[in-house]
mmCIF file with all atom_site columns, C-alpha atoms in Angstrom:
data_model
loop_
_atom_site.group_PDB
_atom_site.id
_atom_site.type_symbol
_atom_site.label_atom_id
_atom_site.label_alt_id
_atom_site.label_comp_id
_atom_site.label_asym_id
_atom_site.label_entity_id
_atom_site.label_seq_id
_atom_site.pdbx_PDB_ins_code
_atom_site.Cartn_x
_atom_site.Cartn_y
_atom_site.Cartn_z
_atom_site.occupancy
_atom_site.B_iso_or_equiv
_atom_site.pdbx_formal_charge
_atom_site.auth_seq_id
_atom_site.auth_comp_id
_atom_site.auth_asym_id
_atom_site.auth_atom_id
_atom_site.pdbx_PDB_model_num
ATOM 1   C CA . MET A 1 1   ? 26.200 -134.304 -148.273 1.00 0.00 ? 1022 MET A CA 1
ATOM 2   C CA . ALA A 1 2   ? 25.833 -132.318 -151.145 1.00 0.00 ? 1023 ALA A CA 1
ATOM 3   C CA . VAL A 1 3   ? 28.353 -129.573 -152.171 1.00 0.00 ? 1024 VAL A CA 1
ATOM 4   C CA . THR A 1 4   ? 28.028 -126.529 -154.592 1.00 0.00 ? 1025 THR A CA 1
ATOM 5   C CA . THR A 1 5   ? 30.114 -125.916 -157.303 1.00 0.00 ? 1026 THR A CA 1
ATOM 6   C CA . THR A 1 6   ? 31.973 -123.394 -155.562 1.00 0.00 ? 1027 THR A CA 1
ATOM 7   C CA . GLY A 1 7   ? 32.865 -125.888 -153.029 1.00 0.00 ? 1028 GLY A CA 1
ATOM 8   C CA . ASP A 1 8   ? 30.693 -124.761 -149.893 1.00 0.00 ? 1029 ASP A CA 1
ATOM 9   C CA . GLN A 1 9   ? 28.375 -126.980 -148.511 1.00 0.00 ? 1030 GLN A CA 1
ATOM 10  C CA . PRO A 1 10  ? 24.828 -125.665 -148.955 1.00 0.00 ? 1031 PRO A CA 1
ATOM 11  C CA . GLY A 1 11  ? 23.345 -124.191 -145.762 1.00 0.00 ? 1032 GLY A CA 1
ATOM 12  C CA . SER A 1 12  ? 26.869 -123.862 -144.197 1.00 0.00 ? 1033 SER A CA 1
ATOM 13  C CA . PRO A 1 13  ? 26.984 -121.398 -141.292 1.00 0.00 ? 1034 PRO A CA 1
ATOM 14  C CA . GLN A 1 14  ? 28.371 -118.105 -142.211 1.00 0.00 ? 1035 GLN A CA 1
ATOM 15  C CA . THR A 1 15  ? 32.158 -118.048 -142.218 1.00 0.00 ? 1036 THR A CA 1
ATOM 16  C CA . SER A 1 16  ? 34.199 -116.784 -139.158 1.00 0.00 ? 1037 SER A CA 1
ATOM 17  C CA . SER A 1 17  ? 35.340 -113.818 -140.848 1.00 0.00 ? 1038 SER A CA 1
ATOM 18  C CA . GLY A 1 18  ? 31.657 -112.881 -141.928 1.00 0.00 ? 1039 GLY A CA 1
ATOM 19  C CA . LEU A 1 19  ? 30.673 -113.414 -138.185 1.00 0.00 ? 1040 LEU A CA 1
ATOM 20  C CA . VAL A 1 20  ? 33.157 -111.108 -137.019 1.00 0.00 ? 1041 VAL A CA 1
ATOM 21  C CA . SER A 1 21  ? 32.190 -108.486 -139.598 1.00 0.00 ? 1042 SER A CA 1
ATOM 22  C CA . THR A 1 22  ? 28.583 -108.726 -138.472 1.00 0.00 ? 1043 THR A CA 1
ATOM 23  C CA . LEU A 1 23  ? 29.589 -108.245 -134.786 1.00 0.00 ? 1044 LEU A CA 1
ATOM 24  C CA . LEU A 1 24  ? 31.733 -105.604 -135.735 1.00 0.00 ? 1045 LEU A CA 1
ATOM 25  C CA . ASP A 1 25  ? 29.078 -103.870 -137.486 1.00 0.00 ? 1046 ASP A CA 1
ATOM 26  C CA . ARG A 1 26  ? 26.542 -104.333 -134.671 1.00 0.00 ? 1047 ARG A CA 1
ATOM 27  C CA . PHE A 1 27  ? 28.756 -103.902 -131.892 1.00 0.00 ? 1048 PHE A CA 1
ATOM 28  C CA . GLY A 1 28  ? 31.772 -101.753 -133.280 1.00 0.00 ? 1049 GLY A CA 1
ATOM 29  C CA . HIS A 1 29  ? 30.988 -98.399  -131.513 1.00 0.00 ? 1050 HIS A CA 1
ATOM 30  C CA . LEU A 1 30  ? 30.565 -100.450 -128.141 1.00 0.00 ? 1051 LEU A CA 1
ATOM 31  C CA . VAL A 1 31  ? 34.007 -102.061 -128.969 1.00 0.00 ? 1052 VAL A CA 1
ATOM 32  C CA . ARG A 1 32  ? 35.590 -98.669  -129.623 1.00 0.00 ? 1053 ARG A CA 1
ATOM 33  C CA . GLU A 1 33  ? 34.341 -96.979  -126.804 1.00 0.00 ? 1054 GLU A CA 1
ATOM 34  C CA . LEU A 1 34  ? 35.238 -100.068 -124.477 1.00 0.00 ? 1055 LEU A CA 1
ATOM 35  C CA . SER A 1 35  ? 39.005 -99.847  -125.781 1.00 0.00 ? 1056 SER A CA 1
ATOM 36  C CA . LYS A 1 36  ? 39.337 -95.959  -125.249 1.00 0.00 ? 1057 LYS A CA 1
ATOM 37  C CA . PHE A 1 37  ? 37.826 -96.389  -121.819 1.00 0.00 ? 1058 PHE A CA 1
ATOM 38  C CA . ALA A 1 38  ? 40.219 -99.019  -121.132 1.00 0.00 ? 1059 ALA A CA 1
ATOM 39  C CA . THR A 1 39  ? 43.034 -96.977  -122.107 1.00 0.00 ? 1060 THR A CA 1
ATOM 40  C CA . VAL A 1 40  ? 41.918 -93.959  -120.233 1.00 0.00 ? 1061 VAL A CA 1
ATOM 41  C CA . GLY A 1 41  ? 41.380 -96.161  -117.338 1.00 0.00 ? 1062 GLY A CA 1
ATOM 42  C CA . GLY A 1 42  ? 44.782 -98.115  -117.618 1.00 0.00 ? 1063 GLY A CA 1
ATOM 43  C CA . ILE A 1 43  ? 46.762 -94.806  -117.727 1.00 0.00 ? 1064 ILE A CA 1
ATOM 44  C CA . ALA A 1 44  ? 44.463 -93.810  -114.439 1.00 0.00 ? 1065 ALA A CA 1
ATOM 45  C CA . PHE A 1 45  ? 45.081 -97.089  -112.952 1.00 0.00 ? 1066 PHE A CA 1
ATOM 46  C CA . LEU A 1 46  ? 48.908 -96.769  -113.290 1.00 0.00 ? 1067 LEU A CA 1
ATOM 47  C CA . ILE A 1 47  ? 48.567 -93.023  -111.727 1.00 0.00 ? 1068 ILE A CA 1
ATOM 48  C CA . ASP A 1 48  ? 46.549 -94.798  -108.678 1.00 0.00 ? 1069 ASP A CA 1
ATOM 49  C CA . PHE A 1 49  ? 48.479 -97.563  -108.409 1.00 0.00 ? 1070 PHE A CA 1
ATOM 50  C CA . ALA A 1 50  ? 52.103 -95.868  -108.166 1.00 0.00 ? 1071 ALA A CA 1
ATOM 51  C CA . LEU A 1 51  ? 50.605 -92.852  -106.152 1.00 0.00 ? 1072 LEU A CA 1
ATOM 52  C CA . PHE A 1 52  ? 48.993 -95.412  -103.769 1.00 0.00 ? 1073 PHE A CA 1
ATOM 53  C CA . ASN A 1 53  ? 52.202 -97.274  -103.120 1.00 0.00 ? 1074 ASN A CA 1
ATOM 54  C CA . PHE A 1 54  ? 54.025 -93.719  -102.779 1.00 0.00 ? 1075 PHE A CA 1
ATOM 55  C CA . LEU A 1 55  ? 51.793 -92.894  -99.942  1.00 0.00 ? 1076 LEU A CA 1
ATOM 56  C CA . ALA A 1 56  ? 51.156 -96.014  -98.290  1.00 0.00 ? 1077 ALA A CA 1
ATOM 57  C CA . PHE A 1 57  ? 54.472 -97.460  -98.310  1.00 0.00 ? 1078 PHE A CA 1
ATOM 58  C CA . GLY A 1 58  ? 56.918 -94.672  -98.959  1.00 0.00 ? 1079 GLY A CA 1
ATOM 59  C CA . GLN A 1 59  ? 55.509 -91.894  -96.892  1.00 0.00 ? 1080 GLN A CA 1
ATOM 60  C CA . GLY A 1 60  ? 53.905 -93.890  -94.108  1.00 0.00 ? 1081 GLY A CA 1
ATOM 61  C CA . VAL A 1 61  ? 50.258 -92.884  -95.078  1.00 0.00 ? 1082 VAL A CA 1
ATOM 62  C CA . PRO A 1 62  ? 47.427 -95.230  -93.800  1.00 0.00 ? 1083 PRO A CA 1
ATOM 63  C CA . PRO A 1 63  ? 46.409 -97.418  -96.791  1.00 0.00 ? 1084 PRO A CA 1
ATOM 64  C CA . VAL A 1 64  ? 42.704 -96.449  -96.599  1.00 0.00 ? 1085 VAL A CA 1
ATOM 65  C CA . ALA A 1 65  ? 43.581 -92.548  -96.955  1.00 0.00 ? 1086 ALA A CA 1
ATOM 66  C CA . ALA A 1 66  ? 46.339 -93.446  -99.388  1.00 0.00 ? 1087 ALA A CA 1
ATOM 67  C CA . LYS A 1 67  ? 43.636 -95.383  -101.550 1.00 0.00 ? 1088 LYS A CA 1
ATOM 68  C CA . THR A 1 68  ? 41.313 -92.115  -101.351 1.00 0.00 ? 1089 THR A CA 1
ATOM 69  C CA . VAL A 1 69  ? 44.013 -89.716  -102.338 1.00 0.00 ? 1090 VAL A CA 1
ATOM 70  C CA . SER A 1 70  ? 45.225 -91.524  -105.147 1.00 0.00 ? 1091 SER A CA 1
ATOM 71  C CA . THR A 1 71  ? 41.614 -92.361  -106.634 1.00 0.00 ? 1092 THR A CA 1
ATOM 72  C CA . VAL A 1 72  ? 40.858 -88.738  -106.377 1.00 0.00 ? 1093 VAL A CA 1
ATOM 73  C CA . VAL A 1 73  ? 44.107 -87.647  -108.375 1.00 0.00 ? 1094 VAL A CA 1
ATOM 74  C CA . ALA A 1 74  ? 43.436 -90.544  -110.910 1.00 0.00 ? 1095 ALA A CA 1
ATOM 75  C CA . ALA A 1 75  ? 39.579 -90.058  -111.152 1.00 0.00 ? 1096 ALA A CA 1
ATOM 76  C CA . THR A 1 76  ? 40.318 -86.186  -112.064 1.00 0.00 ? 1097 THR A CA 1
ATOM 77  C CA . LEU A 1 77  ? 42.799 -87.155  -115.044 1.00 0.00 ? 1098 LEU A CA 1
ATOM 78  C CA . ALA A 1 78  ? 40.227 -90.023  -115.915 1.00 0.00 ? 1099 ALA A CA 1
ATOM 79  C CA . PHE A 1 79  ? 37.146 -87.531  -116.447 1.00 0.00 ? 1100 PHE A CA 1
ATOM 80  C CA . ILE A 1 80  ? 39.381 -85.090  -118.551 1.00 0.00 ? 1101 ILE A CA 1
ATOM 81  C CA . GLY A 1 81  ? 40.315 -88.350  -120.794 1.00 0.00 ? 1102 GLY A CA 1
ATOM 82  C CA . ASN A 1 82  ? 36.531 -90.158  -120.879 1.00 0.00 ? 1103 ASN A CA 1
ATOM 83  C CA . ARG A 1 83  ? 34.984 -86.341  -121.586 1.00 0.00 ? 1104 ARG A CA 1
ATOM 84  C CA . PHE A 1 84  ? 37.415 -85.271  -124.418 1.00 0.00 ? 1105 PHE A CA 1
ATOM 85  C CA . TRP A 1 85  ? 38.421 -88.979  -125.862 1.00 0.00 ? 1106 TRP A CA 1
ATOM 86  C CA . THR A 1 86  ? 36.130 -91.899  -125.015 1.00 0.00 ? 1107 THR A CA 1
ATOM 87  C CA . TRP A 1 87  ? 32.895 -90.081  -125.414 1.00 0.00 ? 1108 TRP A CA 1
ATOM 88  C CA . ARG A 1 88  ? 33.760 -86.955  -127.097 1.00 0.00 ? 1109 ARG A CA 1
ATOM 89  C CA . HIS A 1 89  ? 30.953 -87.663  -129.955 1.00 0.00 ? 1110 HIS A CA 1
ATOM 90  C CA . ARG A 1 90  ? 28.239 -87.915  -127.187 1.00 0.00 ? 1111 ARG A CA 1
ATOM 91  C CA . LEU A 1 91  ? 25.811 -85.089  -126.285 1.00 0.00 ? 1112 LEU A CA 1
ATOM 92  C CA . ARG A 1 92  ? 27.277 -82.636  -123.729 1.00 0.00 ? 1113 ARG A CA 1
ATOM 93  C CA . SER A 1 93  ? 25.448 -81.418  -120.885 1.00 0.00 ? 1114 SER A CA 1
ATOM 94  C CA . HIS A 1 94  ? 26.454 -78.897  -118.388 1.00 0.00 ? 1115 HIS A CA 1
ATOM 95  C CA . PRO A 1 95  ? 29.879 -79.366  -117.367 1.00 0.00 ? 1116 PRO A CA 1
ATOM 96  C CA . ALA A 1 96  ? 29.214 -79.197  -113.672 1.00 0.00 ? 1117 ALA A CA 1
ATOM 97  C CA . ARG A 1 97  ? 26.477 -81.686  -114.163 1.00 0.00 ? 1118 ARG A CA 1
ATOM 98  C CA . GLU A 1 98  ? 28.923 -84.168  -115.706 1.00 0.00 ? 1119 GLU A CA 1
ATOM 99  C CA . TYR A 1 99  ? 31.724 -83.579  -113.560 1.00 0.00 ? 1120 TYR A CA 1
ATOM 100 C CA . ALA A 1 100 ? 29.555 -83.918  -110.181 1.00 0.00 ? 1121 ALA A CA 1
ATOM 101 C CA . LEU A 1 101 ? 27.834 -87.168  -111.548 1.00 0.00 ? 1122 LEU A CA 1
ATOM 102 C CA . PHE A 1 102 ? 31.292 -88.174  -113.031 1.00 0.00 ? 1123 PHE A CA 1
ATOM 103 C CA . PHE A 1 103 ? 32.723 -87.889  -109.094 1.00 0.00 ? 1124 PHE A CA 1
ATOM 104 C CA . PHE A 1 104 ? 29.417 -89.219  -107.579 1.00 0.00 ? 1125 PHE A CA 1
ATOM 105 C CA . PHE A 1 105 ? 29.993 -92.600  -109.528 1.00 0.00 ? 1126 PHE A CA 1
ATOM 106 C CA . ASN A 1 106 ? 33.734 -92.415  -108.866 1.00 0.00 ? 1127 ASN A CA 1
ATOM 107 C CA . ALA A 1 107 ? 33.156 -92.181  -105.376 1.00 0.00 ? 1128 ALA A CA 1
ATOM 108 C CA . VAL A 1 108 ? 30.787 -95.312  -105.242 1.00 0.00 ? 1129 VAL A CA 1
ATOM 109 C CA . GLY A 1 109 ? 33.875 -96.952  -107.428 1.00 0.00 ? 1130 GLY A CA 1
ATOM 110 C CA . LEU A 1 110 ? 36.267 -95.703  -104.625 1.00 0.00 ? 1131 LEU A CA 1
ATOM 111 C CA . GLY A 1 111 ? 33.678 -97.339  -101.828 1.00 0.00 ? 1132 GLY A CA 1
ATOM 112 C CA . ILE A 1 112 ? 33.762 -100.643 -103.716 1.00 0.00 ? 1133 ILE A CA 1
ATOM 113 C CA . ALA A 1 113 ? 37.566 -100.658 -103.816 1.00 0.00 ? 1134 ALA A CA 1
ATOM 114 C CA . VAL A 1 114 ? 38.123 -99.278  -100.088 1.00 0.00 ? 1135 VAL A CA 1
ATOM 115 C CA . ALA A 1 115 ? 35.497 -101.740 -98.898  1.00 0.00 ? 1136 ALA A CA 1
ATOM 116 C CA . CYS A 1 116 ? 37.430 -104.789 -100.559 1.00 0.00 ? 1137 CYS A CA 1
ATOM 117 C CA . LEU A 1 117 ? 40.715 -103.399 -99.066  1.00 0.00 ? 1138 LEU A CA 1
ATOM 118 C CA . ALA A 1 118 ? 39.106 -102.732 -95.694  1.00 0.00 ? 1139 ALA A CA 1
ATOM 119 C CA . LEU A 1 119 ? 37.473 -106.592 -95.705  1.00 0.00 ? 1140 LEU A CA 1
ATOM 120 C CA . SER A 1 120 ? 40.733 -107.881 -96.754  1.00 0.00 ? 1141 SER A CA 1
ATOM 121 C CA . ARG A 1 121 ? 42.804 -105.956 -94.326  1.00 0.00 ? 1142 ARG A CA 1
ATOM 122 C CA . TYR A 1 122 ? 40.672 -105.561 -91.173  1.00 0.00 ? 1143 TYR A CA 1
ATOM 123 C CA . GLY A 1 123 ? 37.929 -108.376 -91.930  1.00 0.00 ? 1144 GLY A CA 1
ATOM 124 C CA . LEU A 1 124 ? 40.329 -111.118 -92.967  1.00 0.00 ? 1145 LEU A CA 1
ATOM 125 C CA . GLY A 1 125 ? 43.743 -109.413 -91.606  1.00 0.00 ? 1146 GLY A CA 1
ATOM 126 C CA . SER A 1 126 ? 42.132 -109.944 -87.779  1.00 0.00 ? 1147 SER A CA 1
ATOM 127 C CA . ILE A 1 127 ? 41.887 -113.415 -88.533  1.00 0.00 ? 1148 ILE A CA 1
ATOM 128 C CA . TRP A 1 128 ? 45.207 -113.968 -90.716  1.00 0.00 ? 1149 TRP A CA 1
ATOM 129 C CA . PRO A 1 129 ? 47.590 -111.034 -90.090  1.00 0.00 ? 1150 PRO A CA 1
ATOM 130 C CA . ASP A 1 130 ? 50.327 -112.713 -92.105  1.00 0.00 ? 1151 ASP A CA 1
ATOM 131 C CA . VAL A 1 131 ? 48.462 -113.090 -94.826  1.00 0.00 ? 1152 VAL A CA 1
ATOM 132 C CA . PHE A 1 132 ? 46.001 -110.266 -95.175  1.00 0.00 ? 1153 PHE A CA 1
ATOM 133 C CA . GLN A 1 133 ? 47.832 -107.482 -93.686  1.00 0.00 ? 1154 GLN A CA 1
ATOM 134 C CA . THR A 1 134 ? 50.728 -107.244 -96.208  1.00 0.00 ? 1155 THR A CA 1
ATOM 135 C CA . ALA A 1 135 ? 51.470 -104.815 -99.237  1.00 0.00 ? 1156 ALA A CA 1
ATOM 136 C CA . LEU A 1 136 ? 50.837 -107.731 -101.660 1.00 0.00 ? 1157 LEU A CA 1
ATOM 137 C CA . ALA A 1 137 ? 47.354 -108.566 -100.022 1.00 0.00 ? 1158 ALA A CA 1
ATOM 138 C CA . ASP A 1 138 ? 46.524 -104.636 -100.087 1.00 0.00 ? 1159 ASP A CA 1
ATOM 139 C CA . ASN A 1 139 ? 47.234 -104.204 -103.752 1.00 0.00 ? 1160 ASN A CA 1
ATOM 140 C CA . ILE A 1 140 ? 45.291 -107.343 -104.620 1.00 0.00 ? 1161 ILE A CA 1
ATOM 141 C CA . ALA A 1 141 ? 42.473 -106.396 -102.548 1.00 0.00 ? 1162 ALA A CA 1
ATOM 142 C CA . SER A 1 142 ? 42.501 -102.853 -103.764 1.00 0.00 ? 1163 SER A CA 1
ATOM 143 C CA . PHE A 1 143 ? 43.566 -103.105 -107.139 1.00 0.00 ? 1164 PHE A CA 1
ATOM 144 C CA . LEU A 1 144 ? 42.526 -106.328 -108.629 1.00 0.00 ? 1165 LEU A CA 1
ATOM 145 C CA . VAL A 1 145 ? 39.388 -107.094 -106.721 1.00 0.00 ? 1166 VAL A CA 1
ATOM 146 C CA . GLY A 1 146 ? 38.210 -103.638 -105.847 1.00 0.00 ? 1167 GLY A CA 1
ATOM 147 C CA . THR A 1 147 ? 39.350 -101.745 -109.058 1.00 0.00 ? 1168 THR A CA 1
ATOM 148 C CA . GLY A 1 148 ? 38.041 -104.653 -111.206 1.00 0.00 ? 1169 GLY A CA 1
ATOM 149 C CA . LEU A 1 149 ? 34.496 -104.397 -109.698 1.00 0.00 ? 1170 LEU A CA 1
ATOM 150 C CA . GLY A 1 150 ? 34.648 -100.787 -109.421 1.00 0.00 ? 1171 GLY A CA 1
ATOM 151 C CA . THR A 1 151 ? 35.520 -100.408 -113.095 1.00 0.00 ? 1172 THR A CA 1
ATOM 152 C CA . LEU A 1 152 ? 32.627 -102.522 -114.520 1.00 0.00 ? 1173 LEU A CA 1
ATOM 153 C CA . PHE A 1 153 ? 30.493 -99.942  -112.085 1.00 0.00 ? 1174 PHE A CA 1
ATOM 154 C CA . ARG A 1 154 ? 32.009 -97.180  -113.749 1.00 0.00 ? 1175 ARG A CA 1
ATOM 155 C CA . PHE A 1 155 ? 31.510 -98.090  -117.453 1.00 0.00 ? 1176 PHE A CA 1
ATOM 156 C CA . TRP A 1 156 ? 28.025 -98.667  -117.171 1.00 0.00 ? 1177 TRP A CA 1
ATOM 157 C CA . SER A 1 157 ? 27.315 -95.828  -114.971 1.00 0.00 ? 1178 SER A CA 1
ATOM 158 C CA . TYR A 1 158 ? 29.226 -93.306  -117.008 1.00 0.00 ? 1179 TYR A CA 1
ATOM 159 C CA . ARG A 1 159 ? 27.605 -94.601  -120.493 1.00 0.00 ? 1180 ARG A CA 1
ATOM 160 C CA . ARG A 1 160 ? 24.058 -94.772  -118.712 1.00 0.00 ? 1181 ARG A CA 1
ATOM 161 C CA . PHE A 1 161 ? 23.885 -91.215  -116.711 1.00 0.00 ? 1182 PHE A CA 1
ATOM 162 C CA . VAL A 1 162 ? 27.061 -89.032  -117.110 1.00 0.00 ? 1183 VAL A CA 1
ATOM 163 C CA . PHE A 1 163 ? 27.800 -88.970  -121.081 1.00 0.00 ? 1184 PHE A CA 1
ATOM 164 C CA . VAL A 1 164 ? 24.660 -89.606  -122.487 1.00 0.00 ? 1185 VAL A CA 1
ATOM 165 C CA . GLU A 1 165 ? 23.638 -90.556  -125.822 1.00 0.00 ? 1186 GLU A CA 1
ATOM 166 C CA . ALA A 1 166 ? 21.791 -88.052  -128.031 1.00 0.00 ? 1187 ALA A CA 1
ATOM 167 C CA . GLY A 1 167 ? 18.160 -88.840  -128.050 1.00 0.00 ? 1188 GLY A CA 1
ATOM 168 C CA . ILE A 1 168 ? 16.561 -90.254  -131.054 1.00 0.00 ? 1189 ILE A CA 1
ATOM 169 C CA . PRO A 1 169 ? 15.312 -87.024  -132.928 1.00 0.00 ? 1190 PRO A CA 1
ATOM 170 C CA . PRO A 1 170 ? 11.318 -87.462  -133.731 1.00 0.00 ? 1191 PRO A CA 1
ATOM 171 C CA . VAL A 1 171 ? 10.603 -88.386  -137.232 1.00 0.00 ? 1192 VAL A CA 1
ATOM 172 C CA . PRO A 1 172 ? 8.516  -85.379  -139.021 1.00 0.00 ? 1193 PRO A CA 1
ATOM 173 C CA . GLU A 1 173 ? 5.340  -86.017  -140.567 1.00 0.00 ? 1194 GLU A CA 1
ATOM 174 C CA . ALA A 1 174 ? 4.755  -86.132  -144.132 1.00 0.00 ? 1195 ALA A CA 1
ATOM 175 C CA . ALA A 1 175 ? 2.736  -82.962  -145.408 1.00 0.00 ? 1196 ALA A CA 1
ATOM 176 C CA . ASP A 1 176 ? 0.105  -85.262  -147.065 1.00 0.00 ? 1197 ASP A CA 1
ATOM 177 C CA . ASP A 1 177 ? -0.383 -87.505  -143.923 1.00 0.00 ? 1198 ASP A CA 1
ATOM 178 C CA . PRO A 1 178 ? -3.834 -87.000  -142.193 1.00 0.00 ? 1199 PRO A CA 1
ATOM 179 C CA . PRO A 1 179 ? -3.648 -85.677  -138.760 1.00 0.00 ? 1200 PRO A CA 1
ATOM 180 C CA . PRO A 1 180 ? -3.462 -88.401  -136.008 1.00 0.00 ? 1201 PRO A CA 1
ATOM 181 C CA . ARG A 1 181 ? -6.976 -89.492  -134.592 1.00 0.00 ? 1202 ARG A CA 1
ATOM 182 C CA . ALA A 1 182 ? -7.496 -89.124  -130.838 1.00 0.00 ? 1203 ALA A CA 1
#
């Protein structure tokens, strides 16, 4: 195999740092949005987790009701964080529209988490109550499985429908271009 005077092999693939740089140039905005979304979501998750456990196991609120309350509180804080930090650079529409869509998609995300919790507690719990009707099983079903699936759905829906990107501005025609033919 031939080697150049710099020691590189001809036709060698791009270096890993060059590949990382290329990927960051191409997907950097997505990585930044995703990391901010994860930070806001992490804080909301901690609030959701603490409030759920306080209500369900400290105050005796039924687990599904506790999950509903904890999610609504956490979602309100997540909306504020996402609107004013994660997607602050995006086009702003009417705040009531954003808020309504945000909570609609959070309701779907809540439905995903509650469905996972209900399936575990009442579906699988009716078969194996000693395993699936425990605090550990409720937390795994609700927070690991339910919140994980709900988070994937929410990130996609917020980017797509709630905090929309501004459209690409039309390119003005040059003054010396002939008018388009019909």
